[in-house]
mmCIF file of C-alpha atoms and ligand atoms in Angstrom:
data_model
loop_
_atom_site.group_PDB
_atom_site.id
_atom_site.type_symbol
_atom_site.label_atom_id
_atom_site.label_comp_id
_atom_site.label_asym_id
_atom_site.label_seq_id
_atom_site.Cartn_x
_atom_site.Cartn_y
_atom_site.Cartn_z
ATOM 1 C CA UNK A 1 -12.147 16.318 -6.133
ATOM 2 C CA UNK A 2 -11.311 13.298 -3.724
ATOM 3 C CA UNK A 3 -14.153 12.027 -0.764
ATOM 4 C CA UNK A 4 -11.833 11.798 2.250
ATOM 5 C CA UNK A 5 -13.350 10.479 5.874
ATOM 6 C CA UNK A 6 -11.163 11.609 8.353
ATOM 7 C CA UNK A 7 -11.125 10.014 11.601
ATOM 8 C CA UNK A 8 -9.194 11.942 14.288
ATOM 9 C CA UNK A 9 -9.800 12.827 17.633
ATOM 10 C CA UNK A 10 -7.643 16.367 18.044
ATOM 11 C CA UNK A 11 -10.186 19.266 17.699
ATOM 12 C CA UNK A 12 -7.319 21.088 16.507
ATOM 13 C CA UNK A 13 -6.058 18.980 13.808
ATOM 14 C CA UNK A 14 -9.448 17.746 12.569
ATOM 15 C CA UNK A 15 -10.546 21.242 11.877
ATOM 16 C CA UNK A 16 -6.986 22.543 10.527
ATOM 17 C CA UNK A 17 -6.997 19.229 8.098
ATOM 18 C CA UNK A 18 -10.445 19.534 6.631
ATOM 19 C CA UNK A 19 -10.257 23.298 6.329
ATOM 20 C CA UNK A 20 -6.999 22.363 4.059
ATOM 21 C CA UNK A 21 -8.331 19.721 1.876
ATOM 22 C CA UNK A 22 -12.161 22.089 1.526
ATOM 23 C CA UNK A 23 -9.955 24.736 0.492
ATOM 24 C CA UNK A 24 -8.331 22.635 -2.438
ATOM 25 C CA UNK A 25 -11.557 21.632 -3.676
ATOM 26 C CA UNK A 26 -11.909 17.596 -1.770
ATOM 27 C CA UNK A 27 -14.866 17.375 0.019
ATOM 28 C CA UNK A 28 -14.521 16.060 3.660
ATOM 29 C CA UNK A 29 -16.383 13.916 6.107
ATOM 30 C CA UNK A 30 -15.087 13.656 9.882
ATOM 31 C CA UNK A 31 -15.374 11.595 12.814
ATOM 32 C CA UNK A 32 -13.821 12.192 16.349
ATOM 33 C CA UNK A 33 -13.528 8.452 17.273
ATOM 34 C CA UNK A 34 -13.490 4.904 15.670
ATOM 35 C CA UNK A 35 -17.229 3.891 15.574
ATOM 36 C CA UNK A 36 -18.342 6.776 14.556
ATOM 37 C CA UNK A 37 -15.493 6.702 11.249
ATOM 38 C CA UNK A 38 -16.401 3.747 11.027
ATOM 39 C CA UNK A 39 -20.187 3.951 10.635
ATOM 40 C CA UNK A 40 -19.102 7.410 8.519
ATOM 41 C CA UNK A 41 -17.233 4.582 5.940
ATOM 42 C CA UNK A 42 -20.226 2.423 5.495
ATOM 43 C CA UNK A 43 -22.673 5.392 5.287
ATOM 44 C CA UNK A 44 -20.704 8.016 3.139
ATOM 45 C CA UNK A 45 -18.590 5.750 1.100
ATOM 46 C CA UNK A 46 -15.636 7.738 0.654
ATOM 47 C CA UNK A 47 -12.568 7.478 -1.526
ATOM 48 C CA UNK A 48 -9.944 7.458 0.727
ATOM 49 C CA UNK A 49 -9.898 7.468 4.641
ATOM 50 C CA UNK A 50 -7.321 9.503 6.991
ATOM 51 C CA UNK A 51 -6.793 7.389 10.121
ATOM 52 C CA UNK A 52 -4.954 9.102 13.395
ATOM 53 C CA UNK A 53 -4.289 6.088 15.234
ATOM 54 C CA UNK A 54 -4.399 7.403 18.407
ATOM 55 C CA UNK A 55 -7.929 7.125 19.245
ATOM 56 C CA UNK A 56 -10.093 7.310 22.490
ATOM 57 C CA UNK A 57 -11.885 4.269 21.792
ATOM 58 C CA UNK A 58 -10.325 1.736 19.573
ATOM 59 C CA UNK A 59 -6.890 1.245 18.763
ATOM 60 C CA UNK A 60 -5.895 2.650 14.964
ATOM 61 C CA UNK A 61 -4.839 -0.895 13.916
ATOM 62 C CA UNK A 62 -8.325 -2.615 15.470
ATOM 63 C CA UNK A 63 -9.821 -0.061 13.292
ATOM 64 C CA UNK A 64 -7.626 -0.565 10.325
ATOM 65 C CA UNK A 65 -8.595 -4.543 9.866
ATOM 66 C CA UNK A 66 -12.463 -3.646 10.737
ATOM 67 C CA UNK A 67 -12.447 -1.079 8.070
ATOM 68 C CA UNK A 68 -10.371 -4.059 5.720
ATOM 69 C CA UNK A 69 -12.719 -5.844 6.750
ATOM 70 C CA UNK A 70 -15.551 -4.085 5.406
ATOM 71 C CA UNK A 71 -14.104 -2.367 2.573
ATOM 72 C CA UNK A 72 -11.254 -2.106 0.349
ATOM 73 C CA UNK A 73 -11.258 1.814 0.551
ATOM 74 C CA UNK A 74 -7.454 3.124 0.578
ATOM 75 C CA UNK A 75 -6.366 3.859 4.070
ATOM 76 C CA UNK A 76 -3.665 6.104 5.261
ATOM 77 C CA UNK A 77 -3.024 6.044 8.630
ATOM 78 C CA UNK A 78 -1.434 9.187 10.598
ATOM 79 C CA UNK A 79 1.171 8.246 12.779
ATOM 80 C CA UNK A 80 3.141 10.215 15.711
ATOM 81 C CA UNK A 81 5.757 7.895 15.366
ATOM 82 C CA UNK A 82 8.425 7.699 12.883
ATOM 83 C CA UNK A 83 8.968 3.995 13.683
ATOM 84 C CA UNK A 84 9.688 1.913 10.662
ATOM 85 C CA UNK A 85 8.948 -1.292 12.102
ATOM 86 C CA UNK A 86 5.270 -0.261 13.103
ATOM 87 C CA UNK A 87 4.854 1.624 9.747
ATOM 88 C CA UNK A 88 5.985 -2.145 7.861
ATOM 89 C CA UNK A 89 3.131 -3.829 10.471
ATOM 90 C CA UNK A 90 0.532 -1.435 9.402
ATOM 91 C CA UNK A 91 1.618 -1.502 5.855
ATOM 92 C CA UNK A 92 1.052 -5.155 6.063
ATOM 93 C CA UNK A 93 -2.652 -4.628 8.135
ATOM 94 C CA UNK A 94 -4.191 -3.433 4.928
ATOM 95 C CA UNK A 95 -2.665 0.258 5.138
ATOM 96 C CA UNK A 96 -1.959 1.980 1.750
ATOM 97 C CA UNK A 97 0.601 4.567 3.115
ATOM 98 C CA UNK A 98 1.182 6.391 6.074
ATOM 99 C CA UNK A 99 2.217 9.977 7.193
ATOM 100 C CA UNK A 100 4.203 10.864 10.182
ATOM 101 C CA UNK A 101 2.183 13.744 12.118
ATOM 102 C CA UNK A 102 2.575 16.739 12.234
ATOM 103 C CA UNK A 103 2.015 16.467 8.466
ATOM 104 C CA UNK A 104 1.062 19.581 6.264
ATOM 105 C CA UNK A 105 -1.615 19.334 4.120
ATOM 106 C CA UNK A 106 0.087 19.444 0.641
ATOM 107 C CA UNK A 107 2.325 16.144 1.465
ATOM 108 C CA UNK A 108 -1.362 14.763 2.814
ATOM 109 C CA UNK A 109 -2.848 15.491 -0.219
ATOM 110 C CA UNK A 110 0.265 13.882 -2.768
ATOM 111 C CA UNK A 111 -0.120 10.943 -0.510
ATOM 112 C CA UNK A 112 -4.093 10.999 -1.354
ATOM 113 C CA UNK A 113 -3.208 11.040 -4.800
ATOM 114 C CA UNK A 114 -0.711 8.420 -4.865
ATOM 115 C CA UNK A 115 -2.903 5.764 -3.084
ATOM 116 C CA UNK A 116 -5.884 6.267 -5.764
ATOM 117 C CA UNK A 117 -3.298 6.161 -8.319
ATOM 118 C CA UNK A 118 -2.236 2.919 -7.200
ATOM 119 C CA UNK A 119 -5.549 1.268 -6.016
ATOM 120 C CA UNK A 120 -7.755 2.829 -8.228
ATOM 121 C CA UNK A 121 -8.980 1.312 -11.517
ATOM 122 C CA UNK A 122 -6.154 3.002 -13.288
ATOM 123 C CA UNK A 123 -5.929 0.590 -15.859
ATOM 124 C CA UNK A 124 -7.922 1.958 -18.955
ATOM 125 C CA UNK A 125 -5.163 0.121 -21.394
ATOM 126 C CA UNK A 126 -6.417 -3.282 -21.801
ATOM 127 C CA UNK A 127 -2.575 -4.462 -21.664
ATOM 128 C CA UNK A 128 -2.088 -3.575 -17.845
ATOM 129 C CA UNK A 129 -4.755 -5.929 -17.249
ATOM 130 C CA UNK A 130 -3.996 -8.765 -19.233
ATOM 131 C CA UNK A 131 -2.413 -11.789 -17.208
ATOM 132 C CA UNK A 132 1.189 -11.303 -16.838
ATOM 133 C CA UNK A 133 3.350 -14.550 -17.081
ATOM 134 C CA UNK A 134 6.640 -15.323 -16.254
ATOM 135 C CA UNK A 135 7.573 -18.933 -16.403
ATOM 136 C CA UNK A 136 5.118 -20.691 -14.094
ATOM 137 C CA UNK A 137 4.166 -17.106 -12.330
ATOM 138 C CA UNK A 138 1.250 -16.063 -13.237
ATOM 139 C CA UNK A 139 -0.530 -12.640 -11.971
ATOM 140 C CA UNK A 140 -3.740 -11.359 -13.169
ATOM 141 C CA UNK A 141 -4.100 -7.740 -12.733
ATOM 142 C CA UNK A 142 -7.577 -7.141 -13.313
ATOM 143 C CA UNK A 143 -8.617 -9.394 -10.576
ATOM 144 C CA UNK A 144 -5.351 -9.108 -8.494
ATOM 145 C CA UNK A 145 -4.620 -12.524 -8.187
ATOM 146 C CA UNK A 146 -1.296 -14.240 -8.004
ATOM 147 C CA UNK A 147 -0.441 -18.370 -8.845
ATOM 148 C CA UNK A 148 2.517 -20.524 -9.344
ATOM 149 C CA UNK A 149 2.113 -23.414 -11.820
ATOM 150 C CA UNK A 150 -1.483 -23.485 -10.684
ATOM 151 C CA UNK A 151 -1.312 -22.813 -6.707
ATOM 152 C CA UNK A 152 -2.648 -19.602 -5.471
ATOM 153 C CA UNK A 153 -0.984 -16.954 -3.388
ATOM 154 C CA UNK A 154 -2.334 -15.635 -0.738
ATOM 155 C CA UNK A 155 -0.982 -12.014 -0.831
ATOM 156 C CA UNK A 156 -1.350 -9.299 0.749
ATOM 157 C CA UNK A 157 -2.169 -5.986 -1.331
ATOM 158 C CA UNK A 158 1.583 -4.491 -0.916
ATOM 159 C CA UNK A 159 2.708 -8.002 -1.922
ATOM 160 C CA UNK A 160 0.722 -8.128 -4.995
ATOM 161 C CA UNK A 161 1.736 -4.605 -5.705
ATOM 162 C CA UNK A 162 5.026 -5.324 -6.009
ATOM 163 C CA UNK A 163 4.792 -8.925 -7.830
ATOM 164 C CA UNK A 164 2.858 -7.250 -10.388
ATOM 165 C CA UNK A 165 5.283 -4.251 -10.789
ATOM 166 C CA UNK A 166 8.240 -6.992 -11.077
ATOM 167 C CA UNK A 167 6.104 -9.124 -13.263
ATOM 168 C CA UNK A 168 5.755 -5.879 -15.689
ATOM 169 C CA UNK A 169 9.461 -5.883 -16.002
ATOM 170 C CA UNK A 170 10.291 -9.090 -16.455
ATOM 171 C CA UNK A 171 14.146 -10.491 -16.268
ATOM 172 C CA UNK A 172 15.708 -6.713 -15.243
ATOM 173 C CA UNK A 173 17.025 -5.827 -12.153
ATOM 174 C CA UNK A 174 14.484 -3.098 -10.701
ATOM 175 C CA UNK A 175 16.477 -1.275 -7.963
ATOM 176 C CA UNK A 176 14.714 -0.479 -4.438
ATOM 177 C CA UNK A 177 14.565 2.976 -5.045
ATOM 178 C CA UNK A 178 12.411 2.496 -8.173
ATOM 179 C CA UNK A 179 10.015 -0.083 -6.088
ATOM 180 C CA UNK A 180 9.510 2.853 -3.822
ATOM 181 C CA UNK A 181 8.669 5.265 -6.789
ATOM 182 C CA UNK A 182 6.779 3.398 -8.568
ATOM 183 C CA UNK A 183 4.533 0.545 -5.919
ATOM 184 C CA UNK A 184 4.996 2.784 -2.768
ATOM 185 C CA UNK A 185 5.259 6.299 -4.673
ATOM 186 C CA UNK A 186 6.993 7.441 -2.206
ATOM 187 C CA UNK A 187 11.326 8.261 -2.310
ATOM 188 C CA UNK A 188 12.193 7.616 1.632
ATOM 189 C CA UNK A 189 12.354 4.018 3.873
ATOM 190 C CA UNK A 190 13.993 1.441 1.716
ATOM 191 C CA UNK A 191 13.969 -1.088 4.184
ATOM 192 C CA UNK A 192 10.306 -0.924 3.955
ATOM 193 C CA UNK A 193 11.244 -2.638 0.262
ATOM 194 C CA UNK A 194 13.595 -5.062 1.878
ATOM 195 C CA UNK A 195 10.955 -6.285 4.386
ATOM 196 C CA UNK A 196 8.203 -6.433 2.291
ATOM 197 C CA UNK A 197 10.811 -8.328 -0.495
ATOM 198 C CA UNK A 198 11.639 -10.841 2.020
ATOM 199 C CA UNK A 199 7.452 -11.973 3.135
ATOM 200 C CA UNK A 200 7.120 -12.022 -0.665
ATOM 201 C CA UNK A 201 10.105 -14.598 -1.279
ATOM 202 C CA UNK A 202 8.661 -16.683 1.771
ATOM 203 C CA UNK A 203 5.086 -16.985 -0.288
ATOM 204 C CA UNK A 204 6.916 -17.781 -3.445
ATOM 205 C CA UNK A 205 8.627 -20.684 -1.838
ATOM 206 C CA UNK A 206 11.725 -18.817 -2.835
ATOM 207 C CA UNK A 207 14.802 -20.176 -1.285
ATOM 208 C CA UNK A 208 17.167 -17.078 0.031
ATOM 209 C CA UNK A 209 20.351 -19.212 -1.393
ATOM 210 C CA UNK A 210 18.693 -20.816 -4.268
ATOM 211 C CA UNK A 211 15.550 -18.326 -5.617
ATOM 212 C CA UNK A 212 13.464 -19.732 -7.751
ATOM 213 C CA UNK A 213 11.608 -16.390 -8.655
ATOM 214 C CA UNK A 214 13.126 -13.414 -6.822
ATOM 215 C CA UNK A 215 17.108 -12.598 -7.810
ATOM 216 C CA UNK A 216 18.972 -10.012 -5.942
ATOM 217 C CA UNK A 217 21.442 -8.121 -7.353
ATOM 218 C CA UNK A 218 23.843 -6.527 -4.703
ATOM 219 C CA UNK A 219 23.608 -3.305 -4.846
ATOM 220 C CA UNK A 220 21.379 -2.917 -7.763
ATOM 221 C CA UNK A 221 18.038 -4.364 -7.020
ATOM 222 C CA UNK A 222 15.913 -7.284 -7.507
ATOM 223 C CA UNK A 223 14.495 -9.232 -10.659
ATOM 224 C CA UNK A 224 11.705 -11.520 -11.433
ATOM 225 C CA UNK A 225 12.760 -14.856 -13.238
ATOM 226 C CA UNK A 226 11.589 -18.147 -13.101
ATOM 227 C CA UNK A 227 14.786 -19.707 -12.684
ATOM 228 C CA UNK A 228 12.980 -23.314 -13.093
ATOM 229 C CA UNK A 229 11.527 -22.648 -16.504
ATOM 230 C CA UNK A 230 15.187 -21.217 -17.448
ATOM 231 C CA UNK A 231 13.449 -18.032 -19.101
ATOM 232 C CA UNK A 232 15.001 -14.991 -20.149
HETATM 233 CA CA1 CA B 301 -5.231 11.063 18.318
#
């Protein structure tokens, strides 16, 4: 059983969504605009919030950074637009995923799962939350923090997502697809890798020619070395 807020304004859809997700056992809280989801988030605390973005009185990615702003709840935001390059900007806002309306409730509900999978504290093996270290990266999973030889990255939760799945796997190519699988849990938009691969080489100080961290492979994929401390 999963706590969903929904915020949407339809009628149609907000009743048609939480009659799904009743009916396979989540329990449901709804609001028909922004400030009242939002007050619904501080109030009801729930695990995971449904955002339409379309909304009478605040724009969807307003509410997205007040919400990130107050919590760290996982967010999916409902979209009417398949548009990649909005989807990477939201992704980036503090979104955990996204689906493209009209959505059915099943895919809603595998997307539910696969953001408390990921954000959740998963980790009851004590070696997924020991510090990970390659060369002079060093990323601490428990308290999802990132630092090279000492400075501290300023990531965003994607970012660290994906550093940390890299870091796991340490000197072997890891191909987009798997990325998507595995930090994303999802199988379509690769260039949502690509994009979020490229703000994560500019944090690193990674030259595109030269990388100190981040190695592409054409073709294959991507893998974490630290070039500088000539690991393998
Ligand atoms: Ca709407």
């Amino acid at each position: 059983m999963v706590h969903v807020l929904l915020i949407e304004d339809d009628p149609g859809i907000r009743t048609a969504v939480t009659r799904a997700l009743l009916a396979r056992g989540h329990a449901v809280d709804s609001a028909p605009d922004g400030l009242t989801g939002l007050q619904m988030l501080l109030t009801q605390d729930p695990e995971t919030v449904i955002l339409d973005l379309g909304l009478p009185d605040i724009s969807g990615d307003r509410l997205l950074s007040m919400i990130r702003a107050a919590s760290g709840v996982p967010v999916i935001v409902a979209t009417a637009r398949d548009d990649e390059g909005l989807i990477v900007q939201l992704l980036d806002a503090g979104a955990d995923d996204y689906v493209v309306k009209p959505y059915d409730p099943a895919h809603l509900e595998a997307r539910i799962r696969a953001v408390l999978r990921r954000g959740g504290p998963t980790t009851d093996d004590d070696a997924a939350r020991s510090a990970l270290k390659v060369g002079g990266l060093t990323i601490d999973p428990a308290r999802r923090t990132a630092d090279i030889d000492g400075r501290a990255l300023d990531l965003t939760r994607l970012e660290f997502d994906v550093l940390a799945y890299l870091a796991a796997n340490p000197g072997r190519v890891v191909s987009r697809k798997e990325l998507l699988r595995e930090v994303w849990q999802r199988t379509d938009s690769a260039r949502t890798v690509d994009v979020h691969l490229s703000w994560l080489r500019r944090k690193l100080g990674d030259d595109v020619d030269d990388p100190r961290f981040l190695h592409v492979h054409r073709g294959v994929g991507i893998m974490l070395e630290d070039a500088a401390a000539g690991s393998a």
